mmCIF file of C-alpha atoms in Angstrom:
data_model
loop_
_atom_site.group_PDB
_atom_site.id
_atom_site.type_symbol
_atom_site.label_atom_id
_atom_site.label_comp_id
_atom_site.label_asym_id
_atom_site.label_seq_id
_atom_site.Cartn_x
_atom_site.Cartn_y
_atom_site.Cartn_z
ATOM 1 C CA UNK A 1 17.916 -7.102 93.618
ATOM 2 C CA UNK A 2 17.504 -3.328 93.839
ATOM 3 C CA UNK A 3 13.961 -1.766 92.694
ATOM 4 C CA UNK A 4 14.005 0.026 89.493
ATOM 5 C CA UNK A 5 12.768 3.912 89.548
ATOM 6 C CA UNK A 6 9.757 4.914 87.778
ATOM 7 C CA UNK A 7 8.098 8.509 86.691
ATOM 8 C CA UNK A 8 4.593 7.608 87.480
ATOM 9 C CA UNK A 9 3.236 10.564 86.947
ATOM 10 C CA UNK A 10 3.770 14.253 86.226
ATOM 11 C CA UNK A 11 1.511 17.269 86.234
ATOM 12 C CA UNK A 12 2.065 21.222 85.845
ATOM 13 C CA UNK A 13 0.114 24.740 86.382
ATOM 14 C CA UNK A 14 -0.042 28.250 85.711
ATOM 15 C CA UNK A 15 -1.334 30.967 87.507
ATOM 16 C CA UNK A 16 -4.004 32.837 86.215
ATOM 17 C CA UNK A 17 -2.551 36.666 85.605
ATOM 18 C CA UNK A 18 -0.932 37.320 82.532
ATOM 19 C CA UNK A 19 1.961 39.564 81.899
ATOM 20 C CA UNK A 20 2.200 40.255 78.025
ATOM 21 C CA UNK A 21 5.354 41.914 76.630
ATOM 22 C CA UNK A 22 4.680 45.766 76.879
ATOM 23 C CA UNK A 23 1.738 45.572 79.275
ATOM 24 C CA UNK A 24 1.156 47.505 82.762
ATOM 25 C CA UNK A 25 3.466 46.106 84.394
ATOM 26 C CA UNK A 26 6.294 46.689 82.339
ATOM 27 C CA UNK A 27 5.374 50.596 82.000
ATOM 28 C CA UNK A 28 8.754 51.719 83.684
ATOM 29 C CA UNK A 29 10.747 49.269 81.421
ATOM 30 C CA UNK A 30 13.535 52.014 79.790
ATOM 31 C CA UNK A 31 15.700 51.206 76.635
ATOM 32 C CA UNK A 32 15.683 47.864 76.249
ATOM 33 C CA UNK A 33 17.503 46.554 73.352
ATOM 34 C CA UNK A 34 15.750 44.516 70.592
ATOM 35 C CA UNK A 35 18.273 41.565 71.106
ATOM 36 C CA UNK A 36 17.044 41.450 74.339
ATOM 37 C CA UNK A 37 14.067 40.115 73.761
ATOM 38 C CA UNK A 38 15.194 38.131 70.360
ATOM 39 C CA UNK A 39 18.202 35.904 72.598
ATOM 40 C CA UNK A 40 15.209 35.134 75.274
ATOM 41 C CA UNK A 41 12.654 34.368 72.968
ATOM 42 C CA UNK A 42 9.989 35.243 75.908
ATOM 43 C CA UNK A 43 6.823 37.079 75.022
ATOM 44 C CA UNK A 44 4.271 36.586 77.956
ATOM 45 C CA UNK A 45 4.394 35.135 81.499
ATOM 46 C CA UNK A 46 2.034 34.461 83.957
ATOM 47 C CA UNK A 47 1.630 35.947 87.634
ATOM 48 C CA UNK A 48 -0.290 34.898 90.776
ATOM 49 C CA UNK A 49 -2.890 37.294 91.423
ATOM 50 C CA UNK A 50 -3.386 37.432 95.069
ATOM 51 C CA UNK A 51 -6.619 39.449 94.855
ATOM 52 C CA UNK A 52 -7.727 36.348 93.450
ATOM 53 C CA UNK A 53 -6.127 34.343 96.497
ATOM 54 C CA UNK A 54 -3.400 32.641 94.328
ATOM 55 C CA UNK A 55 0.006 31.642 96.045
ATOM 56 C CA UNK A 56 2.515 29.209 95.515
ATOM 57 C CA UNK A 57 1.578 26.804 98.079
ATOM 58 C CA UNK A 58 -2.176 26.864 96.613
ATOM 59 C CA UNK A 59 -0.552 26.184 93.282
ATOM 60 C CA UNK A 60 1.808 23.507 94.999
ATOM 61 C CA UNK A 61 -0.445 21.399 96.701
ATOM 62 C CA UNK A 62 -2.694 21.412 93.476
ATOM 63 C CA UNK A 63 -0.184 19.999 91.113
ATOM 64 C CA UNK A 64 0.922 17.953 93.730
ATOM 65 C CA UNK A 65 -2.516 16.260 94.586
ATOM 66 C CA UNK A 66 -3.146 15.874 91.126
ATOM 67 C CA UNK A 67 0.222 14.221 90.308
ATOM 68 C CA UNK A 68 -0.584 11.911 93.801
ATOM 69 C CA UNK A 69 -4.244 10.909 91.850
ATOM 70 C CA UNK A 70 -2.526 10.600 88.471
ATOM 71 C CA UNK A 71 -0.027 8.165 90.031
ATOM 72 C CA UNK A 72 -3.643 6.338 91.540
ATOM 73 C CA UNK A 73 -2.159 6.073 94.928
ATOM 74 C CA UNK A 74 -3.406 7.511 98.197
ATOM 75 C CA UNK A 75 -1.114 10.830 100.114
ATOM 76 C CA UNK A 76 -0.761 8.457 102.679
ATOM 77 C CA UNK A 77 1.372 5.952 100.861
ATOM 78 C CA UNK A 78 4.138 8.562 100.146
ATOM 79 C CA UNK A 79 7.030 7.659 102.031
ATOM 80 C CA UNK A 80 8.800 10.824 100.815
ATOM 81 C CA UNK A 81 8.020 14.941 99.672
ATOM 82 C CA UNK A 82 10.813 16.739 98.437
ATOM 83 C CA UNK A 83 10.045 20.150 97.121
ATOM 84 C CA UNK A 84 11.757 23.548 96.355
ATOM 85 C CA UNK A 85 10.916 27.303 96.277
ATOM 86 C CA UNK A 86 13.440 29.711 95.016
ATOM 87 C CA UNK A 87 11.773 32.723 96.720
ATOM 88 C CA UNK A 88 13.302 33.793 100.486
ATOM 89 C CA UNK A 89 9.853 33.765 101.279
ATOM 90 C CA UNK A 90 7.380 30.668 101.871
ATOM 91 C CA UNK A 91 3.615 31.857 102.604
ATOM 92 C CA UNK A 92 0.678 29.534 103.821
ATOM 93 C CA UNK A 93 -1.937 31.187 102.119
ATOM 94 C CA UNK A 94 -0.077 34.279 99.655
ATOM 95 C CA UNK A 95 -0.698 36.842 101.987
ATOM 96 C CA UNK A 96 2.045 39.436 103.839
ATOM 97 C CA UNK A 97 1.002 38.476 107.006
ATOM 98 C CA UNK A 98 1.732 34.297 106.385
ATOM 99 C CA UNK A 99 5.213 34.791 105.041
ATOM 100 C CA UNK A 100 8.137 32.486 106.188
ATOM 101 C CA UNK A 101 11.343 31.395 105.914
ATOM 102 C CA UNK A 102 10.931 28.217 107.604
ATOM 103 C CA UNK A 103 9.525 25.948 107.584
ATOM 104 C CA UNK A 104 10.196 25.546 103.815
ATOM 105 C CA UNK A 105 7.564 24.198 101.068
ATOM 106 C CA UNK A 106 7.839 20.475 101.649
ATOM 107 C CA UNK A 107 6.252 20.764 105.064
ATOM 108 C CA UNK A 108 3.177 23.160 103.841
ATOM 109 C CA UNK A 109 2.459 19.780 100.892
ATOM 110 C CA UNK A 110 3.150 17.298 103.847
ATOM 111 C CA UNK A 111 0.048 19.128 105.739
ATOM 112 C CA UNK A 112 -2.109 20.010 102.648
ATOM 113 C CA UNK A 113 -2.218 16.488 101.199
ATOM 114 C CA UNK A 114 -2.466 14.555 104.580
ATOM 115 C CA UNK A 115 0.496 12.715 104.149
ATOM 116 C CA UNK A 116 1.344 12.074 107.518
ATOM 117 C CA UNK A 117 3.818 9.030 107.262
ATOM 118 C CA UNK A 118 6.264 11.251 104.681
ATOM 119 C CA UNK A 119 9.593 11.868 105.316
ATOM 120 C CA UNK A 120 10.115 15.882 104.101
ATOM 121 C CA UNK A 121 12.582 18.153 103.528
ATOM 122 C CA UNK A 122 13.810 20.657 100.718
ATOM 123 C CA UNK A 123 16.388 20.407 97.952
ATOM 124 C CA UNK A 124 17.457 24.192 96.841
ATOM 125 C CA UNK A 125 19.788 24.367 93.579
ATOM 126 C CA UNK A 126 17.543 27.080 92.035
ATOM 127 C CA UNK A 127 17.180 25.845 88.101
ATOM 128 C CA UNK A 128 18.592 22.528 88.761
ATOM 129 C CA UNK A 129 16.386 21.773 92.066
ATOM 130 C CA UNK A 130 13.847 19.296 89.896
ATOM 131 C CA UNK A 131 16.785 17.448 88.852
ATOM 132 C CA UNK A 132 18.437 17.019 92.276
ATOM 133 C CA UNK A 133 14.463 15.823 93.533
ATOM 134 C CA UNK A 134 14.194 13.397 91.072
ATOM 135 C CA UNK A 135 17.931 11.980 91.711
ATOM 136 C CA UNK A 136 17.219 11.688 95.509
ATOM 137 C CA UNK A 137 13.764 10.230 95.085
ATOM 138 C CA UNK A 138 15.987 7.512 92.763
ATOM 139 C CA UNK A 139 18.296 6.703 95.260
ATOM 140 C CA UNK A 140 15.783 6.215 98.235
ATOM 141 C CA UNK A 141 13.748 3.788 96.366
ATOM 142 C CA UNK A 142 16.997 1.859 94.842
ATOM 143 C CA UNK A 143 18.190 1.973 98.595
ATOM 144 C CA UNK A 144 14.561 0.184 99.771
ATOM 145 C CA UNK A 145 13.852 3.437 101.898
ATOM 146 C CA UNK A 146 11.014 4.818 99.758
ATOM 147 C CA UNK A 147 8.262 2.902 97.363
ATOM 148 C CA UNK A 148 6.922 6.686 96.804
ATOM 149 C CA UNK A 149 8.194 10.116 96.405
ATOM 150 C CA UNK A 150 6.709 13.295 95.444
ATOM 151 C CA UNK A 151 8.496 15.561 93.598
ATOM 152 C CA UNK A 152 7.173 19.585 93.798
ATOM 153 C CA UNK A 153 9.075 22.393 92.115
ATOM 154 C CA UNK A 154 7.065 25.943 92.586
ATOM 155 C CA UNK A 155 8.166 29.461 91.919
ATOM 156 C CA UNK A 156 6.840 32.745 92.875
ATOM 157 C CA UNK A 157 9.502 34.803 90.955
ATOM 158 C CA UNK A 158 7.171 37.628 90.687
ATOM 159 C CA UNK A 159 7.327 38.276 94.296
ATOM 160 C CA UNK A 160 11.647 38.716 93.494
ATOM 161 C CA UNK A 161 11.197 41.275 90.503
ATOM 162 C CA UNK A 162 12.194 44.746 90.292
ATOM 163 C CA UNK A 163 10.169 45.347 86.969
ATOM 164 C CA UNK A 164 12.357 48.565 86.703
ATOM 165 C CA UNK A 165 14.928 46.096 84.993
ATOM 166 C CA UNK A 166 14.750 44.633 81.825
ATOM 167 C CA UNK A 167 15.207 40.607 83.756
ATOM 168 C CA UNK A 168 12.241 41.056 85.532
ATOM 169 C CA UNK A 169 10.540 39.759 81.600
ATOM 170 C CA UNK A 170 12.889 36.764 81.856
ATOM 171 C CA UNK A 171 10.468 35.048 84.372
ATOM 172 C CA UNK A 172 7.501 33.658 85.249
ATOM 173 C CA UNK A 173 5.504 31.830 87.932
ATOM 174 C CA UNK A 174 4.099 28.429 88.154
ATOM 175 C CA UNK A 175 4.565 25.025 89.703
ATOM 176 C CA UNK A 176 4.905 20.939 88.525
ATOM 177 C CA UNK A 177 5.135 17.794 90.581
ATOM 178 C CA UNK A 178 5.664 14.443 90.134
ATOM 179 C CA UNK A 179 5.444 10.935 91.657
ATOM 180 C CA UNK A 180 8.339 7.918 91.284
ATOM 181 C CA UNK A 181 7.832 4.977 92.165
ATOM 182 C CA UNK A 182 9.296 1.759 92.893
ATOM 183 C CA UNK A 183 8.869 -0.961 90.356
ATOM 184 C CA UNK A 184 9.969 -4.820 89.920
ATOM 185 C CA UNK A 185 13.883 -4.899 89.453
ATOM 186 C CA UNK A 186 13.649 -6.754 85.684
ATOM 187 C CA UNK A 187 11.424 -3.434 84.457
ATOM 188 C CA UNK A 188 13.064 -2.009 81.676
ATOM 189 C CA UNK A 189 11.592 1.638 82.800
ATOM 190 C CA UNK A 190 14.644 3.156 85.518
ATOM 191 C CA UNK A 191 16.774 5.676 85.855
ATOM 192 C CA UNK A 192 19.420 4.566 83.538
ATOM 193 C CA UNK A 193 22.203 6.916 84.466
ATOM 194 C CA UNK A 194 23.293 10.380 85.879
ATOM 195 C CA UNK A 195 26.262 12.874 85.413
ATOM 196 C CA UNK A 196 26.662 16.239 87.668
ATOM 197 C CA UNK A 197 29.081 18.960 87.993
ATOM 198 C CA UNK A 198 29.503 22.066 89.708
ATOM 199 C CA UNK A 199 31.604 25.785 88.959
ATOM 200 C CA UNK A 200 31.131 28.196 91.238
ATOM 201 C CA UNK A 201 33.225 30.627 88.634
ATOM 202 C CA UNK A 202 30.060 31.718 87.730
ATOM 203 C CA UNK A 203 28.576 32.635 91.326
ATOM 204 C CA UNK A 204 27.721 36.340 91.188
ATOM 205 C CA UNK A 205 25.854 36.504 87.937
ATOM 206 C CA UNK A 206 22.213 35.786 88.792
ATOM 207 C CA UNK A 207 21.042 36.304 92.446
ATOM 208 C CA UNK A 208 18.159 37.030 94.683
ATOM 209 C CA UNK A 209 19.754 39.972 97.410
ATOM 210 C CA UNK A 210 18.206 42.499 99.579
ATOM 211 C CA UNK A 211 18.515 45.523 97.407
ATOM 212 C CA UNK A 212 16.188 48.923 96.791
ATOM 213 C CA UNK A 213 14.551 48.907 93.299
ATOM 214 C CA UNK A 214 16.480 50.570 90.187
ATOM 215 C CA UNK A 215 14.059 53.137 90.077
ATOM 216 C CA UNK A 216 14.631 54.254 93.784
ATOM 217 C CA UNK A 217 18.845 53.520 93.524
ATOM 218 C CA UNK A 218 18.599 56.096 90.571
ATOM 219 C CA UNK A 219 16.824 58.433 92.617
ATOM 220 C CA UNK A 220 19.024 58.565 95.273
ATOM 221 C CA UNK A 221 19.175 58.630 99.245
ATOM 222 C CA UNK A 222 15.685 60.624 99.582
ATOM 223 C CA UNK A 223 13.702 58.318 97.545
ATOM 224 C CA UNK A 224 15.113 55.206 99.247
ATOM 225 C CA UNK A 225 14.331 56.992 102.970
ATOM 226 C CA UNK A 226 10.550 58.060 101.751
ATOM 227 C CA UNK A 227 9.911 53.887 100.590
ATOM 228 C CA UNK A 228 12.248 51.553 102.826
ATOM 229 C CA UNK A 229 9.199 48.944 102.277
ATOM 230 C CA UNK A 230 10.806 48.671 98.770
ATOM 231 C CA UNK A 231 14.021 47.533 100.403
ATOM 232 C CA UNK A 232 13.543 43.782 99.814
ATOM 233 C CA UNK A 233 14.916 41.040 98.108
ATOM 234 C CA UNK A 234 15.249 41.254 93.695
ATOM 235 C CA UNK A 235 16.156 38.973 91.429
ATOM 236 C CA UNK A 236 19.794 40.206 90.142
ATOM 237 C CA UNK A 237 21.553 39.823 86.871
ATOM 238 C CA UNK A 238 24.951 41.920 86.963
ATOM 239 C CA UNK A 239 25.065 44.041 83.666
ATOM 240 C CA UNK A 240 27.166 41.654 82.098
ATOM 241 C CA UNK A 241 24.939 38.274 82.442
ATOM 242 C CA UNK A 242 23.737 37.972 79.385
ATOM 243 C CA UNK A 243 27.106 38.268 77.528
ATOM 244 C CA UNK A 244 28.478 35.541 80.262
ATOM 245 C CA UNK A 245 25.682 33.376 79.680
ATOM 246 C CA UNK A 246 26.287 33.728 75.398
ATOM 247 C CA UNK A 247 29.712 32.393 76.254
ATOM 248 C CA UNK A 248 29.657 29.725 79.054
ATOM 249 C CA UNK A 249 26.406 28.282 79.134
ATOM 250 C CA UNK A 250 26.398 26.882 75.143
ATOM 251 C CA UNK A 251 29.454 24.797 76.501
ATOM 252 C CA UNK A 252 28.664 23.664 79.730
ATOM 253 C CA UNK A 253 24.878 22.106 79.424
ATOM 254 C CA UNK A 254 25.960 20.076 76.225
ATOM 255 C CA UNK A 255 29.197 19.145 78.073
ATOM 256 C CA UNK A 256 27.628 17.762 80.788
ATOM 257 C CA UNK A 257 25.274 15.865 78.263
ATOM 258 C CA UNK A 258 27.542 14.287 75.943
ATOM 259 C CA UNK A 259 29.878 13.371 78.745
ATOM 260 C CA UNK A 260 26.644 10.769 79.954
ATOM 261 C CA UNK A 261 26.107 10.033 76.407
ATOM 262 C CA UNK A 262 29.576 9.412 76.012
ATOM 263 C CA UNK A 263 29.883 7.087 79.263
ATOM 264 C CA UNK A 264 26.778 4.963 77.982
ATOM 265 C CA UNK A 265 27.452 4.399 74.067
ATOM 266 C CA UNK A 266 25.209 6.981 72.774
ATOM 267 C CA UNK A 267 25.176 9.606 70.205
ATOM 268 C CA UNK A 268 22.865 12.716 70.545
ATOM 269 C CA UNK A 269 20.260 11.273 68.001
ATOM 270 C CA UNK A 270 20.334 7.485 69.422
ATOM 271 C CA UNK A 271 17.810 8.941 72.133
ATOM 272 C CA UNK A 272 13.789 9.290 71.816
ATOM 273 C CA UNK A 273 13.559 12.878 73.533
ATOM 274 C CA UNK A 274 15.204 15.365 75.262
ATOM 275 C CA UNK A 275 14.377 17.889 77.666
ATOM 276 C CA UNK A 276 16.263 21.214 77.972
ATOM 277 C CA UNK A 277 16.345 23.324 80.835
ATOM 278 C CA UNK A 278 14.874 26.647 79.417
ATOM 279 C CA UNK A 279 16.260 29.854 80.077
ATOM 280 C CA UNK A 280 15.721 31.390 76.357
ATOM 281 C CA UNK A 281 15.713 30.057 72.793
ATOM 282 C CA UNK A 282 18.913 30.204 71.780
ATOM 283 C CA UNK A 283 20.517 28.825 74.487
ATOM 284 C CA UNK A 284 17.685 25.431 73.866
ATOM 285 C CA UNK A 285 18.595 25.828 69.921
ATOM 286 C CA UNK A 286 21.984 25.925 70.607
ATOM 287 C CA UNK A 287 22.269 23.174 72.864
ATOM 288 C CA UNK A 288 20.555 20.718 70.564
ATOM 289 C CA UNK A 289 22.398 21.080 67.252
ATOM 290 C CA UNK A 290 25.691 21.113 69.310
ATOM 291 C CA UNK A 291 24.311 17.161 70.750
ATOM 292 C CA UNK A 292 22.998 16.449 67.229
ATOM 293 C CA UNK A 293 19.607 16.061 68.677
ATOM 294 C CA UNK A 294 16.889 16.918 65.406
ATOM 295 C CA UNK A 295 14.813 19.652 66.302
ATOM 296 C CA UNK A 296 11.196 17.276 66.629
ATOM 297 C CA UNK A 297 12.630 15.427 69.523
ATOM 298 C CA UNK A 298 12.940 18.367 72.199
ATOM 299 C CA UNK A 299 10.176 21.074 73.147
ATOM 300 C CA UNK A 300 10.546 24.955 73.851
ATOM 301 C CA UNK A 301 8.277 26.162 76.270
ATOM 302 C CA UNK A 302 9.278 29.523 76.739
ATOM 303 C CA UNK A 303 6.877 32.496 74.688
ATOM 304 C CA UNK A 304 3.880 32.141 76.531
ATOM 305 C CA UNK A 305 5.443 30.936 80.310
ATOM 306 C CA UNK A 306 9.167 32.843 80.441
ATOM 307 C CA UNK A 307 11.348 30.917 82.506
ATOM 308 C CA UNK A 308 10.128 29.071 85.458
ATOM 309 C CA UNK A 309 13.486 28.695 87.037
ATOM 310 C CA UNK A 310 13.158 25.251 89.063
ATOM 311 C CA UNK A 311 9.236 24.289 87.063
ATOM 312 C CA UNK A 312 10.817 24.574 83.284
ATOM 313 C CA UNK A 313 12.333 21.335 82.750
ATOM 314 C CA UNK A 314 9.073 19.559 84.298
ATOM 315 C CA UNK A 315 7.161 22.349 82.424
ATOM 316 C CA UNK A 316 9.010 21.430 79.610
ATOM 317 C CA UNK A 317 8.650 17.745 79.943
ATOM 318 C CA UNK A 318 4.949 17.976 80.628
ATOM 319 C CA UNK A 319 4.574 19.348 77.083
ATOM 320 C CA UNK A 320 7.007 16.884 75.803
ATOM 321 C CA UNK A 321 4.334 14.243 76.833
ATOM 322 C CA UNK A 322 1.047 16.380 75.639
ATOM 323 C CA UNK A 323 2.856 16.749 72.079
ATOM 324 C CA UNK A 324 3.286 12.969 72.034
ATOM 325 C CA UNK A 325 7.412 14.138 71.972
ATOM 326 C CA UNK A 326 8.324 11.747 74.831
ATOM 327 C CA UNK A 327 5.847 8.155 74.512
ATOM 328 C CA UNK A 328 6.496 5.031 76.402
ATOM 329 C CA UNK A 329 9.584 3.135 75.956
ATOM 330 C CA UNK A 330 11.449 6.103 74.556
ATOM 331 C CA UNK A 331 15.089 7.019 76.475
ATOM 332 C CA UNK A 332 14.846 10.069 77.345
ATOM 333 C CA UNK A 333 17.763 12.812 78.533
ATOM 334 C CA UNK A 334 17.272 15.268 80.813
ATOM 335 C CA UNK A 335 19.894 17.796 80.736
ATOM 336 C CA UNK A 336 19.672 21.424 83.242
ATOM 337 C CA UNK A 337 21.580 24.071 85.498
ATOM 338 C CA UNK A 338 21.188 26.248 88.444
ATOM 339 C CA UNK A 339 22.387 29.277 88.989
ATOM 340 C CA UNK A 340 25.570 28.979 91.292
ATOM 341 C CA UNK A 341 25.980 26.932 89.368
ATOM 342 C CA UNK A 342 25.272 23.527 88.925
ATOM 343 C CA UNK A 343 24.915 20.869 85.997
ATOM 344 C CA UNK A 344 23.537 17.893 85.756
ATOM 345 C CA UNK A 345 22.345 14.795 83.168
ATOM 346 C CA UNK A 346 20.260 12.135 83.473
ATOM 347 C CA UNK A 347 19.150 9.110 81.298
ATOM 348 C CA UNK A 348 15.637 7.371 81.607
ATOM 349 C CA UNK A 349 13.883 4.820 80.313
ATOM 350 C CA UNK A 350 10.243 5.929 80.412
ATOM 351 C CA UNK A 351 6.758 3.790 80.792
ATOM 352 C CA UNK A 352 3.399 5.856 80.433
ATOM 353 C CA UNK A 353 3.487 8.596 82.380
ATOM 354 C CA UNK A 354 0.380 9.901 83.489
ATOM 355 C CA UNK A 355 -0.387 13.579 83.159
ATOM 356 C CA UNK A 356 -4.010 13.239 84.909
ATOM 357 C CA UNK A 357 -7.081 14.187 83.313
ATOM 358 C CA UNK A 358 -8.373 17.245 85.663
ATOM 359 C CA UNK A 359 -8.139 20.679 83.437
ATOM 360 C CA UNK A 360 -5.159 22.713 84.868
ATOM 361 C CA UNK A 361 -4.904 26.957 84.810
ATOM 362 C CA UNK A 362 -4.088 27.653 81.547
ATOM 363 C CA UNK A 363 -2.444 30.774 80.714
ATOM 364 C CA UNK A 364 -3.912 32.428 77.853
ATOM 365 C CA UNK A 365 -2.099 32.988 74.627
ATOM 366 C CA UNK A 366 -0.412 36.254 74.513
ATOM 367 C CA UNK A 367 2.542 35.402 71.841
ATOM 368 C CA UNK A 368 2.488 36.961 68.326
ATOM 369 C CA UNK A 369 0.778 35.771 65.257
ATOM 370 C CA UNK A 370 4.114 36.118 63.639
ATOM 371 C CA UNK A 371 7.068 34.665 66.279
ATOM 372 C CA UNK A 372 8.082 31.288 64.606
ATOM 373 C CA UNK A 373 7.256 29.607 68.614
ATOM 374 C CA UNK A 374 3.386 30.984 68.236
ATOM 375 C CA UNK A 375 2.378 27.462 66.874
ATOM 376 C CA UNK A 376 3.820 25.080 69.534
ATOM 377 C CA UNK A 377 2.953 28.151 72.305
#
């Protein structure tokens, strides 16, 4: 009989720099709308600061050797490390001077953690990459391949935004990992079903191209000529994103999620927990009362972090376990998208999950007194 696929463990990290609403690095932020800010729901993110020598590879291989401890197994019995970076760019130590395109993160964890024996390569579906991980990690261990995989999302988003435009306070940096592992075939604790999709309508709304900043597009050819170090790749929303969003995305995440509810017998509220891809709180809000799931059984984790593209559903599901939201035995769905984009549900049966016991980088609390998300921040 095939091995059944369990989340042994699953730890998350921010960086250290914090980016309030309003602060210095927002000081050339022009004219941006109230709504804005009330459809995102973001108030602070955090930032590596790389006078303090933090990178996404340091952050990377330390949620990933904590989630390898947590799991109380050695690097060397990891059979597989599949990671993502949505940045162009992968450095070795955060520096200009280290930057690559390849050899992508998986390799950099392979070295850091000594595990010599793992098979490694990258998954890259931007928002949606965790997901994809965890579903490959799933099928090598039903297929006998793999007893244990690490899972590493990390983002360095920073390094893609033009903080001239108002979507550079949409995101945030930070990374998660995770181990699965194979356990007996009559455990009740597996992956109990997935659903994906793909629409590539959608392709042109949110990218990362080689563009000058805003500031030096608006002032023209001589600007651009005087700084073409600033010609480099951005983070892109096309002026109309957040209207496209508001229309397609309230339909498409709960589509995808009732269609697995549908194909297993459930009903939004028959499961324990759910975790939501975050991109802002409405879209999260929205998503839930349109499954019927009751607003205790899913976690925001957006005013304090922003978006962490490919880390916010383990970011999210991290929190989920530290709030006692997801507990052992609970079914729990997992429901995200990436920009391109992609969709995709899945349905678990969870056992205790360990989160280790090692204090992580906190970022500190930067969200006001008086937004209704200050008390779960």
């Amino acid at each position: 009989m095939k091995p059944t696929v369990a989340i042994r463990s699953l730890t998350c990290a921010l960086p250290s720099k914090a980016l309030p609403n309003g602060g210095p690095a927002f000081a050339e932020l022009r004219d941006v709308p109230e709504a804005w800010y009330e459809f995102w729901g973001i108030y602070s993110r955090q930032a590596f600061d790389r006078a303090r020598g933090e990178s996404e590879t340091w952050l990377a291989g330390e949620v990933s050797a904590r989630a390898v401890r947590a799991a109380g197994i050695e690097p060397g019995q990891l059979d597989m490390i599949l990671a993502n970076i949505t940045s162009p760019f992968v450095t070795r130590d955060g520096s200009d001077a280290s930057r690559r395109f390849a050899p992508r993160l998986s390799g950099l964890l392979r070295e850091h953690l000594g595990a010599g024996r793992a098979l490694n390569f990258d998954i890259e579906a931007e928002c949606a990459s965790f997901l994809f991980q965890m579903q490959m990690a799933a099928n090598y261990i039903r297929q006998g391949r793999a007893r244990h995989v690490l899972v590493c999302s990390a983002e360095w988003f920073s390094s893609l935004l033009d903080y001239t435009c108002k979507s550079s306070i949409n995101f945030g940096d930070g990374a998660a990992a995770a181990v699965l592992s194979a356990g007996d075939a009559d455990s009740p604790y597996d992956l109990l079903d997935s659903v994906y999709r793909s629409d590539g309508e959608h392709y042109g709304l949110a990218t990362a191209k080689w563009r000058h900043s805003r500031k030096l597009e608006a002032a023209g050819a001589q600007a651009r000529s005087e700084a073409p170090q600033d010609y480099r790749a951005y983070f892109t929303l096309k002026s109309q994103t957040k209207d496209e969003i508001a229309r397609f995305m309230p339909e498409t995440i709960p589509g995808i999620a009732q269609r697995l509810l549908d194909q297993n017998g459930l009903r939004g509220e028959d499961v324990d927990a759910v975790v939501f891809h975050q991109p802002a709180q409405t879209l999260v809000d929205g998503w839930a009362a349109t499954l019927g799931v009751p607003r205790e059984r899913y976690v925001v984790k957006l005013a304090d972090c922003a978006c962490l593209a490919s880390v916010s559903v383990p970011i999210a599901m991290h929190e989920s376990l530290r709030r006692g939201v997801i507990q052992p035995g609970h079914r729990v769905l997992i429901a995200g998208a990436g920009a391109g984009w992609s969709f995709g549900a899945q349905l678990w049966r969870v056992g205790a999950i360990a989160t280790g016991d090692e204090p992580l980088i906190e970022a500190p609390r930067a969200v006001p007194a008086s937004h209704p998300s200050a008390a779960e921040a």
